[in-house]
Each structure stands twice: as structure tokens, then as C-alpha cells.
Coordinates of C-alpha atoms and ligand atoms in Angstrom, one line a residue:
X1 CA 0.0 0.0 0.0
X2 CA 1.3 3.4 -0.9
X3 CA 1.2 6.3 1.5
X4 CA -2.3 7.2 0.6
X5 CA -5.2 4.8 1.3
X6 CA -7.6 4.3 -1.5
X7 CA -11.1 4.7 -0.1
X8 CA -14.3 6.0 -1.5
X9 CA -14.3 9.3 -3.2
X10 CA -17.6 11.2 -3.3
X11 CA -19.8 11.2 -6.3
X12 CA -18.8 12.8 -9.6
X13 CA -20.2 16.3 -10.1
X14 CA -20.9 16.7 -6.5
X15 CA -19.0 19.8 -5.5
X16 CA -18.1 20.0 -1.9
X17 CA -18.6 23.7 -1.4
X18 CA -17.5 25.3 1.8
X19 CA -18.7 28.8 2.7
X20 CA -16.4 31.7 2.0
X21 CA -15.6 32.4 5.7
X22 CA -11.9 32.0 5.3
X23 CA -11.7 35.0 3.0
X24 CA -12.6 37.4 5.8
X25 CA -9.2 36.7 7.4
X26 CA -7.6 37.4 4.1
X27 CA -8.3 41.1 3.7
X28 CA -4.7 41.4 2.7
X29 CA -4.8 38.3 0.6
X30 CA -6.5 40.0 -2.3
X31 CA -5.7 40.1 -6.0
X32 CA -2.9 42.6 -5.4
X33 CA -1.2 40.4 -2.9
X34 CA -1.7 37.5 -5.2
X35 CA -0.1 39.4 -8.1
X36 CA 2.8 40.3 -5.8
X37 CA 3.5 36.7 -4.8
X38 CA 2.9 35.6 -8.4
X39 CA 5.6 37.9 -9.6
X40 CA 8.0 36.2 -7.2
X41 CA 7.1 32.7 -8.2
X42 CA 6.6 30.7 -11.4
X43 CA 5.1 33.5 -13.5
X44 CA 7.9 36.0 -13.1
X45 CA 11.4 35.1 -12.1
X46 CA 12.8 38.2 -13.6
X47 CA 15.9 38.0 -15.6
X48 CA 18.2 41.0 -16.1
X49 CA 18.3 40.1 -19.8
X50 CA 15.1 41.5 -21.3
X51 CA 15.0 39.0 -24.2
X52 CA 15.2 36.1 -21.7
X53 CA 12.5 37.8 -19.8
X54 CA 10.2 37.9 -22.8
X55 CA 11.0 34.4 -23.8
X56 CA 10.2 33.2 -20.3
X57 CA 7.0 35.1 -20.2
X58 CA 6.1 33.7 -23.6
X59 CA 6.7 30.1 -22.6
X60 CA 4.9 30.7 -19.3
X61 CA 1.9 32.0 -21.3
X62 CA 2.0 28.9 -23.5
X63 CA 2.1 26.7 -20.4
X64 CA -0.9 28.4 -18.9
X65 CA -2.8 28.0 -22.2
X66 CA -1.9 24.3 -22.1
X67 CA -3.1 23.9 -18.6
X68 CA -6.3 25.8 -19.4
X69 CA -7.0 23.4 -22.2
X70 CA -6.6 20.4 -19.9
X71 CA -8.9 21.8 -17.3
X72 CA -12.4 20.5 -16.9
X73 CA -15.1 22.7 -18.4
X74 CA -16.9 23.0 -15.1
X75 CA -13.8 24.5 -13.6
X76 CA -13.2 26.8 -16.5
X77 CA -16.8 28.0 -16.4
X78 CA -16.3 29.2 -12.9
X79 CA -12.6 30.2 -12.6
X80 CA -10.1 32.0 -14.7
X81 CA -6.8 30.2 -14.7
X82 CA -4.1 32.8 -14.3
X83 CA -0.7 31.2 -13.6
X84 CA 1.1 28.0 -12.8
X85 CA 2.4 28.3 -9.2
X86 CA 3.5 24.8 -8.2
X87 CA 4.3 21.4 -9.6
X88 CA 4.5 18.0 -8.1
X89 CA 4.8 14.5 -9.4
X90 CA 1.1 14.1 -10.0
X91 CA -0.1 17.6 -9.4
X92 CA -0.1 21.1 -10.8
X93 CA -1.1 24.1 -8.8
X94 CA -2.5 27.2 -10.5
X95 CA -3.5 30.6 -9.4
X96 CA -7.1 31.2 -10.5
X97 CA -9.7 33.9 -10.1
X98 CA -13.4 33.3 -9.4
X99 CA -15.2 34.8 -12.4
X100 CA -18.0 36.3 -10.3
X101 CA -16.2 37.6 -7.2
X102 CA -12.7 38.1 -8.6
X103 CA -11.4 36.4 -5.5
X104 CA -8.1 34.6 -6.1
X105 CA -7.7 30.9 -5.2
X106 CA -5.2 28.1 -5.7
X107 CA -6.5 25.1 -7.7
X108 CA -4.6 21.9 -7.3
X109 CA -5.2 19.5 -10.2
X110 CA -4.2 15.9 -9.4
X111 CA -3.9 13.2 -12.1
X112 CA -5.7 10.2 -10.6
X113 CA -5.2 7.7 -13.4
X114 CA -2.2 6.2 -11.7
X115 CA -2.5 4.6 -8.3
X116 CA -0.2 7.0 -6.6
X117 CA -2.0 10.0 -7.8
X118 CA -5.3 8.6 -6.8
X119 CA -4.0 7.7 -3.4
X120 CA -2.5 11.2 -2.8
X121 CA -5.8 12.8 -3.8
X122 CA -7.8 10.5 -1.5
X123 CA -5.5 11.3 1.4
X124 CA -5.6 15.0 0.8
X125 CA -9.4 15.2 0.4
X126 CA -10.0 13.0 3.4
X127 CA -8.1 15.5 5.5
X128 CA -9.1 18.7 3.9
X129 CA -12.8 17.9 4.1
X130 CA -12.5 17.4 7.9
X131 CA -10.4 20.3 9.0
X132 CA -11.0 24.0 9.7
X133 CA -8.2 25.8 11.5
X134 CA -6.5 29.2 11.0
X135 CA -3.1 27.5 10.3
X136 CA -4.3 24.9 7.9
X137 CA -5.1 25.6 4.3
X138 CA -8.8 25.7 3.7
X139 CA -10.6 23.7 1.0
X140 CA -13.3 25.7 -0.8
X141 CA -14.7 23.2 -3.3
X142 CA -13.8 20.0 -5.3
X143 CA -14.5 19.1 -8.9
X144 CA -14.0 15.4 -9.8
X145 CA -13.5 14.0 -13.3
X146 CA -12.7 10.4 -14.2
X147 CA -9.0 11.1 -14.6
X148 CA -8.5 14.3 -12.6
X149 CA -9.4 15.9 -9.3
X150 CA -9.5 19.7 -8.9
X151 CA -9.2 21.1 -5.4
X152 CA -10.0 24.8 -5.0
X153 CA -8.2 26.1 -2.0
X154 CA -7.5 29.4 -0.4
X155 CA -4.5 31.0 -2.0
X156 CA -1.3 31.5 0.0
X157 CA 0.5 34.5 -1.5
X158 CA 3.3 35.1 1.1
X159 CA 5.7 32.4 -0.2
X160 CA 7.6 29.7 1.6
X161 CA 9.2 30.1 5.0
X162 CA 12.8 30.3 3.9
X163 CA 12.3 32.7 1.0
X164 CA 11.0 35.1 3.6
X165 CA 14.0 34.8 5.9
X166 CA 16.4 35.4 3.0
X167 CA 14.4 38.4 1.8
X168 CA 14.0 40.0 5.2
X169 CA 16.9 41.9 6.8
X170 CA 16.3 40.4 10.2
X171 CA 15.5 37.1 11.8
X172 CA 15.6 36.4 15.5
X173 CA 14.8 33.6 17.9
X174 CA 11.6 35.4 18.6
X175 CA 10.7 35.3 14.9
X176 CA 11.5 31.5 14.9
X177 CA 9.2 30.9 17.8
X178 CA 6.4 32.8 16.2
X179 CA 6.6 30.7 13.1
X180 CA 6.9 27.4 15.1
X181 CA 4.0 28.3 17.4
X182 CA 1.7 28.5 14.4
X183 CA 3.0 25.2 13.0
X184 CA 2.6 23.5 16.4
X185 CA -0.9 24.9 16.9
X186 CA -2.0 23.5 13.5
X187 CA -0.3 20.2 14.2
X188 CA -1.8 19.8 17.6
X189 CA -5.2 20.3 16.1
X190 CA -4.5 17.7 13.4
X191 CA -3.2 15.2 15.9
X192 CA -6.3 15.7 18.1
X193 CA -8.4 14.6 15.1
X194 CA -6.3 11.5 14.5
X195 CA -4.5 13.0 11.5
X196 CA -0.8 12.6 10.9
X197 CA 0.7 14.8 8.2
X198 CA 3.7 12.6 7.4
X199 CA 5.4 15.1 5.1
X200 CA 6.1 18.3 7.1
X201 CA 8.8 20.3 5.5
X202 CA 9.5 24.0 4.8
X203 CA 8.0 23.9 1.2
X204 CA 4.7 22.7 2.6
X205 CA 4.5 25.7 5.0
X206 CA 3.3 28.8 3.2
X207 CA 2.7 32.3 4.4
X208 CA -0.8 33.4 3.8
X209 CA 0.0 37.0 2.7
X210 CA 3.3 38.9 2.1
X211 CA 2.8 41.2 5.2
X212 CA 5.0 40.8 8.2
X213 CA 2.1 39.8 10.4
X214 CA 1.0 37.0 8.1
X215 CA 0.0 33.6 9.5
X216 CA 1.5 30.4 8.2
X217 CA -0.5 27.6 6.6
X218 CA 0.2 23.9 6.7
X219 CA -0.5 22.5 3.2
X220 CA -0.1 19.3 1.1
X221 CA -1.9 16.4 2.8
X222 CA -1.0 14.0 0.0
X223 CA 0.8 11.6 2.4
X224 CA -1.4 12.2 5.4
X225 CA -2.9 9.4 7.4
X226 CA -6.3 10.1 8.8
X227 CA -8.7 8.3 11.0
X228 CA -11.7 9.3 13.0
X229 CA -10.5 8.7 16.6
X230 CA -7.7 10.6 18.2
X231 CA -6.5 7.6 20.2
X232 CA -3.0 6.2 19.6
X233 CA -2.7 5.1 16.0
X234 CA 0.0 2.9 14.7
X235 CA 1.0 3.3 11.1
X236 CA 3.2 1.1 9.0
X237 CA 3.5 2.7 5.6
X238 CA 7.0 3.9 4.7
X239 CA 6.7 7.4 3.4
X240 CA 7.9 10.9 3.7
X241 CA 10.8 13.1 2.5
X242 CA 14.2 11.6 3.4
X243 CA 15.8 14.6 5.2
X244 CA 12.7 15.0 7.4
X245 CA 11.9 11.4 8.2
X246 CA 11.8 10.0 11.7
X247 CA 14.1 7.1 12.7
X248 CA 11.2 4.7 13.5
X249 CA 9.9 5.0 9.9
X250 CA 13.4 4.2 8.6
X251 CA 13.5 1.2 10.9
X252 CA 10.3 0.0 9.4
X253 CA 8.7 -0.1 12.8
X254 CA 5.0 0.7 13.4
X255 CA 4.9 4.4 14.2
X256 CA 2.6 7.1 15.6
X257 CA 2.0 10.8 15.0
X258 CA 5.3 11.5 16.8
X259 CA 6.9 11.3 13.3
X260 CA 5.5 14.8 12.7
X261 CA 7.2 16.0 15.8
X262 CA 10.5 14.8 14.6
X263 CA 10.0 16.7 11.3
X264 CA 9.2 19.9 13.3
X265 CA 12.6 19.3 15.1
X266 CA 14.3 19.3 11.7
X267 CA 12.4 22.4 10.6
X268 CA 13.3 24.2 13.9
X269 CA 17.0 23.3 13.4
X270 CA 16.9 24.7 9.9
X271 CA 15.0 27.8 11.0
X272 CA 17.7 28.6 13.6
X273 CA 20.7 28.0 11.4
X274 CA 19.9 27.8 7.7
X275 CA 21.5 24.4 7.6
X276 CA 20.0 20.9 7.7
X277 CA 20.7 18.7 10.8
X278 CA 20.9 15.6 8.6
X279 CA 22.3 16.1 5.1
X280 CA 24.1 13.8 2.7
X281 CA 23.9 13.2 -1.0
X282 CA 24.4 9.5 -0.3
X283 CA 21.0 8.2 1.0
X284 CA 22.6 5.4 3.1
X285 CA 24.8 7.8 4.9
X286 CA 21.9 10.2 5.4
X287 CA 19.8 7.4 6.9
X288 CA 22.7 6.4 9.1
X289 CA 22.9 9.9 10.5
X290 CA 19.2 10.1 11.2
X291 CA 19.1 6.7 12.9
X292 CA 21.9 7.7 15.2
X293 CA 20.6 11.3 15.7
X294 CA 24.0 12.4 14.4
X295 CA 23.8 16.1 14.3
X296 CA 25.5 19.0 16.1
X297 CA 25.3 22.6 17.0
X298 CA 28.7 23.6 15.5
X299 CA 29.4 26.5 13.2
X300 CA 27.6 29.8 12.7
X301 CA 25.2 31.0 14.0
X302 CA 24.9 28.4 16.8
X303 CA 27.2 30.2 19.3
X304 CA 24.6 33.0 19.2
X305 CA 21.7 30.7 19.7
X306 CA 20.3 30.3 23.3
X307 CA 20.6 27.1 25.2
X308 CA 16.8 26.9 25.6
X309 CA 16.4 26.9 21.8
X310 CA 19.0 24.1 21.5
X311 CA 17.2 22.1 24.2
X312 CA 13.9 22.6 22.3
X313 CA 15.4 21.2 19.1
X314 CA 17.0 18.3 21.1
X315 CA 13.7 17.3 22.7
X316 CA 12.2 16.9 19.2
X317 CA 15.3 15.2 17.6
X318 CA 15.1 12.3 20.1
X319 CA 15.2 9.0 18.3
X320 CA 12.9 7.2 20.8
X321 CA 9.4 8.4 19.9
X322 CA 8.2 7.7 23.4
X323 CA 10.7 10.1 24.8
X324 CA 10.2 12.7 22.0
X325 CA 8.5 16.0 22.8
X326 CA 4.8 16.1 21.7
X327 CA 3.2 19.2 20.1
X328 CA 1.3 19.9 23.3
X329 CA 4.5 19.8 25.4
X330 CA 6.3 21.9 22.8
X331 CA 3.6 24.6 23.0
X332 CA 4.3 24.7 26.8
X333 CA 8.1 24.7 26.4
X334 CA 9.7 27.8 27.9
X335 CA 11.3 28.7 24.6
X336 CA 7.9 29.1 23.0
X337 CA 6.0 30.5 26.0
X338 CA 8.7 33.0 26.9
X339 CA 9.1 34.4 23.4
X340 CA 8.5 38.0 24.7
X341 CA 11.7 37.7 26.6
X342 CA 13.7 36.0 24.0
X343 CA 16.9 37.1 22.4
X344 CA 16.4 39.7 19.7
X345 CA 19.9 39.0 18.4
X346 CA 19.7 39.1 14.6
X347 CA 20.6 35.7 13.2
X348 CA 19.5 36.6 9.7
X349 CA 23.0 37.2 8.3
X350 CA 24.4 33.8 9.2
X351 CA 21.2 32.0 8.3
X352 CA 20.9 33.7 5.0
X353 CA 24.6 33.1 4.2
X354 CA 24.2 29.4 5.0
X355 CA 21.0 29.1 2.9
X356 CA 22.7 30.8 0.0
X357 CA 25.9 28.9 0.3
X358 CA 23.9 25.7 0.1
X359 CA 22.0 27.1 -2.8
X360 CA 25.1 27.9 -4.8
X361 CA 26.7 24.6 -4.2
X362 CA 23.6 22.7 -5.1
X363 CA 22.8 24.8 -8.2
X364 CA 26.2 25.4 -9.7
X365 CA 25.3 23.1 -12.6
X366 CA 21.8 24.3 -13.0
X367 CA 20.3 26.9 -15.4
X368 CA 22.3 30.1 -15.4
X369 CA 19.0 31.9 -16.1
X370 CA 17.5 31.2 -12.8
X371 CA 16.9 34.2 -10.5
X372 CA 18.7 34.2 -7.1
X373 CA 15.5 33.7 -5.2
X374 CA 14.4 30.7 -7.3
X375 CA 17.9 29.2 -6.8
X376 CA 17.8 29.5 -3.1
X377 CA 14.3 28.1 -3.0
X378 CA 15.2 25.0 -5.0
X379 CA 18.3 24.4 -2.9
X380 CA 16.1 24.0 0.2
X381 CA 14.2 21.2 -1.3
X382 CA 15.1 17.6 -0.4
X383 CA 17.9 16.1 -2.5
X384 CA 16.2 12.8 -2.5
X385 CA 12.7 12.4 -3.8
X386 CA 11.2 9.6 -1.8
X387 CA 11.8 7.1 0.9
X388 CA 11.5 3.6 -0.6
X389 CA 10.4 0.7 1.5
X390 CA 12.4 -1.8 -0.6
X391 CA 15.5 0.3 -0.3
X392 CA 15.2 0.3 3.5
X393 CA 14.5 -3.4 3.7
X394 CA 17.6 -4.1 1.7
X395 CA 19.6 -1.8 3.9
X396 CA 18.3 -3.3 7.1
X397 CA 18.8 -6.8 5.7
X398 CA 22.4 -6.0 4.9
X399 CA 22.9 -5.1 8.6
X400 CA 20.9 -8.2 9.8
X401 CA 17.9 -6.0 10.7
X402 CA 19.5 -4.6 13.7
X403 CA 17.5 -1.8 15.1
X404 CA 20.3 0.8 14.6
X405 CA 22.6 0.7 11.7
X406 CA 26.3 0.0 12.4
X407 CA 28.8 2.6 11.4
X408 CA 29.3 2.9 7.6
Ligands
LIG1 P1 2.8 18.3 -4.0 O1 2.1 17.2 -3.4 O2 2.9 18.1 -5.5 O3 4.1 18.7 -3.3 P2 1.7 20.8 -2.9 O4 0.3 20.8 -2.4 O5 2.8 20.9 -2.0 O6 1.8 19.5 -3.9 O7 1.8 21.9 -4.0 C1 3.0 22.2 -4.8 C2 3.4 23.6 -4.7 O8 2.3 24.5 -5.1 C3 3.7 24.1 -3.3 O9 5.0 23.9 -2.9 C4 3.4 25.6 -3.4 O10 4.5 26.3 -3.9 C5 2.2 25.6 -4.4 N1 0.9 25.6 -3.6 C6 0.2 24.6 -3.2 N2 -0.9 25.0 -2.5 C7 -0.9 26.3 -2.6 C8 -1.8 27.3 -2.1 N3 -2.9 27.0 -1.4 N4 -1.5 28.6 -2.3 C9 -0.4 28.9 -3.0 N5 0.5 28.1 -3.5 C10 0.3 26.8 -3.3
LIG2 MG1 4.4 19.6 -1.4

């Protein structure tokens, strides 16, 4: 079984419409904001060379026309497709505008002909139809066709977490706690409903609008596990993104929603330093490091980071899930609750430098036409696409299925 679980999808043509309540919160998230974010993303990574710029715009326009053609007539009748803003293995995300209200939305189109696409769509819908929380992306309506599913969602126009850190001149521990508090509140809510996200990472955390006071939204529930009760759930499916995956998943042991807490530990580490706690181009070495919680607080800017913050990260990056900090405990951790008294030392310079260093080493052989921000963005993405169960089994077999891999 893949990470999604194929269960019943509601009837064709039966739109699941939610009211427009979420839009009230989004006074700033209007067309203007959308255009702003749009110009920072797929539509307009501006090149200094005008010809390149024109070419890019032309090819972007062609792409949009292509996507428009592919869209179901029912969707096109109600929404104007404006720009492509995201791409996954089975999905395309476009910015669209409601023809009547002119309100901008994100529409995620998932190809469901293949089993994995169907399974991701099922997982995502099962979660989005149940949740309503300020820090979780809101589903507005769904269109289903035999080979595609279209999810109309509220549009996040503020960009990804790390793009914002690079762009802003300042980033302090207080800023880190503000972001993490929102992620933890959203996650605590999900866990209380029996939902485990299973793919928490920076690119799935989006700012709602470009303003400084924007909230963060947890998105992308394609790998989520969901069940009705909030009691302890044991999951078995091997899935997630390698750099963010918890040791118990790598060990192919039954696991609980504590896997999400591990990922928040990884995100916290990155937020405070601009580097990844576990990073290796070789997957075996990467997994070895994760299984042994082999990370450190060396290098810049760690000497400037408070001990409380390091303890917070350590409590999450604890290999034994039973000893790992839960979301509820994290929200009560003094680093989070004391944020008013936290250090306002600016860590932005070191963090940005680390992020950009990583970006340039990762992208040295990539397109020279990419803008700086697009480069940094790509560099933060996982180097390894997927965790494969077979690969892990082979690895564990090689080491006699011991519960911790021996040194490589
Ligand atoms: P995948 O499963 O393919 O990773 P995601 O749901 O993460 O799909 O969407 C892919 C990308 O599309 C995201 O990384 C983000 O850049 C963009 N995106 C997704 N949902 C939204 C949204 N509601 N608002 C704005 N951008 C979005
Ligand atoms: Mg994603």
C-alpha cells in the first residue's frame, strides 16, 4: 500500500462547497497580494536580460494555455486560470480567479489515473474535508472528473518560510518561535483529530500573505494518514521526505503521529541555522545519520543561539518516539511561551549566508538563467525524492535487521 489509502471518493459532479468564511481573514490576501506573490514565483522570475524575460513570459503563457485546455469545463466556467504556481509528481497548482467575485484561489489539479495520484488525492481530500483551522489551508470546493481531481483552496500568497528569511533583513529567535508556534498549533489540532501529516517540511508551510504579520498555513496532505478517533494510532507505511523522516519510519517499525514532531525538530534546526541537521547526498549515509541522531550545533550561528532553543530542538530530535516531545508539550516549552523575553539578536545574516551557500553549491550546474531567489528556493528542497520501503528493507537486511545501523 502506498502512502495514501484508497477509499471512497464522493460522487462525480458533487462539488463540496464550503462557505467563504476564510476569506474574511484574508483582507490582505486579495488580488494585489496574489499578483505580488505571483511575480515572485513561477510567473515572473525576472531575468536581467530582457529577451530572456520575454522568452520566459512567452513560454509561461504557453504553459498556462496548455493547462487551461486540460482543465475540466466546469472549472473553467467558474474560474479564470491565471498562472502556474506549483508542480508535483502528479499535481499542478495554478492561481485562479473566481469569475464572479474576482477572489483569487489556488487550484490543485491531481492526475488520478495512476494509483499513486489517486492515493495522494484520496489522502488529501479525506483530511481537507474534515479540517477547519486558521493555520491549515482551507478547501473551498472540489471538482471530480474520471482522470483528474481539482481542489479549489485558499491561496497563500506570502511564499515559503525560507524565502522570507532570505528576503527580510532580520530574523531572531523570537521570529523563529512565532513561526513554530503556528505550525505547532496547527499540528496539535491535526493530531487531536487523528490526522498525521507525514510530510512536514518547509516547502509545505506557506505564508498566507506577504505582510510581516502573516499567518503560516500547513499545506499538502498527499501523504497524510487520517482516522476518526484521536487515540494512539500505529501506522506502517514507509513514506515521507528523506531529510525530514523519523528514525522509526526508517527502521520500518510501526509508528505514531510523533513522526510529525521529529519533522518539526528538523524544521526548527533549519530555521535557527539555515543548515540541515541531517544532510548527505548519499542516502545510506543520510539514513545512518538520522538513525543515530548524528547532528551537532557547530558553526555559525549556533554560538549566538540560546541554550533553551537548543534544548527545544534536542527534545524533538530524540530517536525514541516515546521520549520525544509532543506538540502539546512543545507549546508549553519555555522557549515558546517566553518568546516575549527572547533574544532579539539578529541571526539573519548567518542563516541567509548558510542558505545561499547551500543554494550555490547545489545549483552550480543548474540553469544560469534562474533568479537568485528561485535558486535559493530550489536548494532547500530535499535532495532525495522519496523514501522507498524496498531500499530500506535491503539496507536493514544487509545489517541483519539490527535496530540501529552500524557505522558505515
Ligand atoms: P505536491 O504534493 O505536489 O508537493 P503541494 O500541495 O505541496 O503539492 O503543491 C505544490 C506547490 O504548489 C507548493 O510547494 C506551493 O508552492 C504551491 N501551492 C500549493 N498549494 C498552494 C496554495 N494553497 N496557495 C499557494 N501556493 C500553493
Ligand atoms: Mg508539497
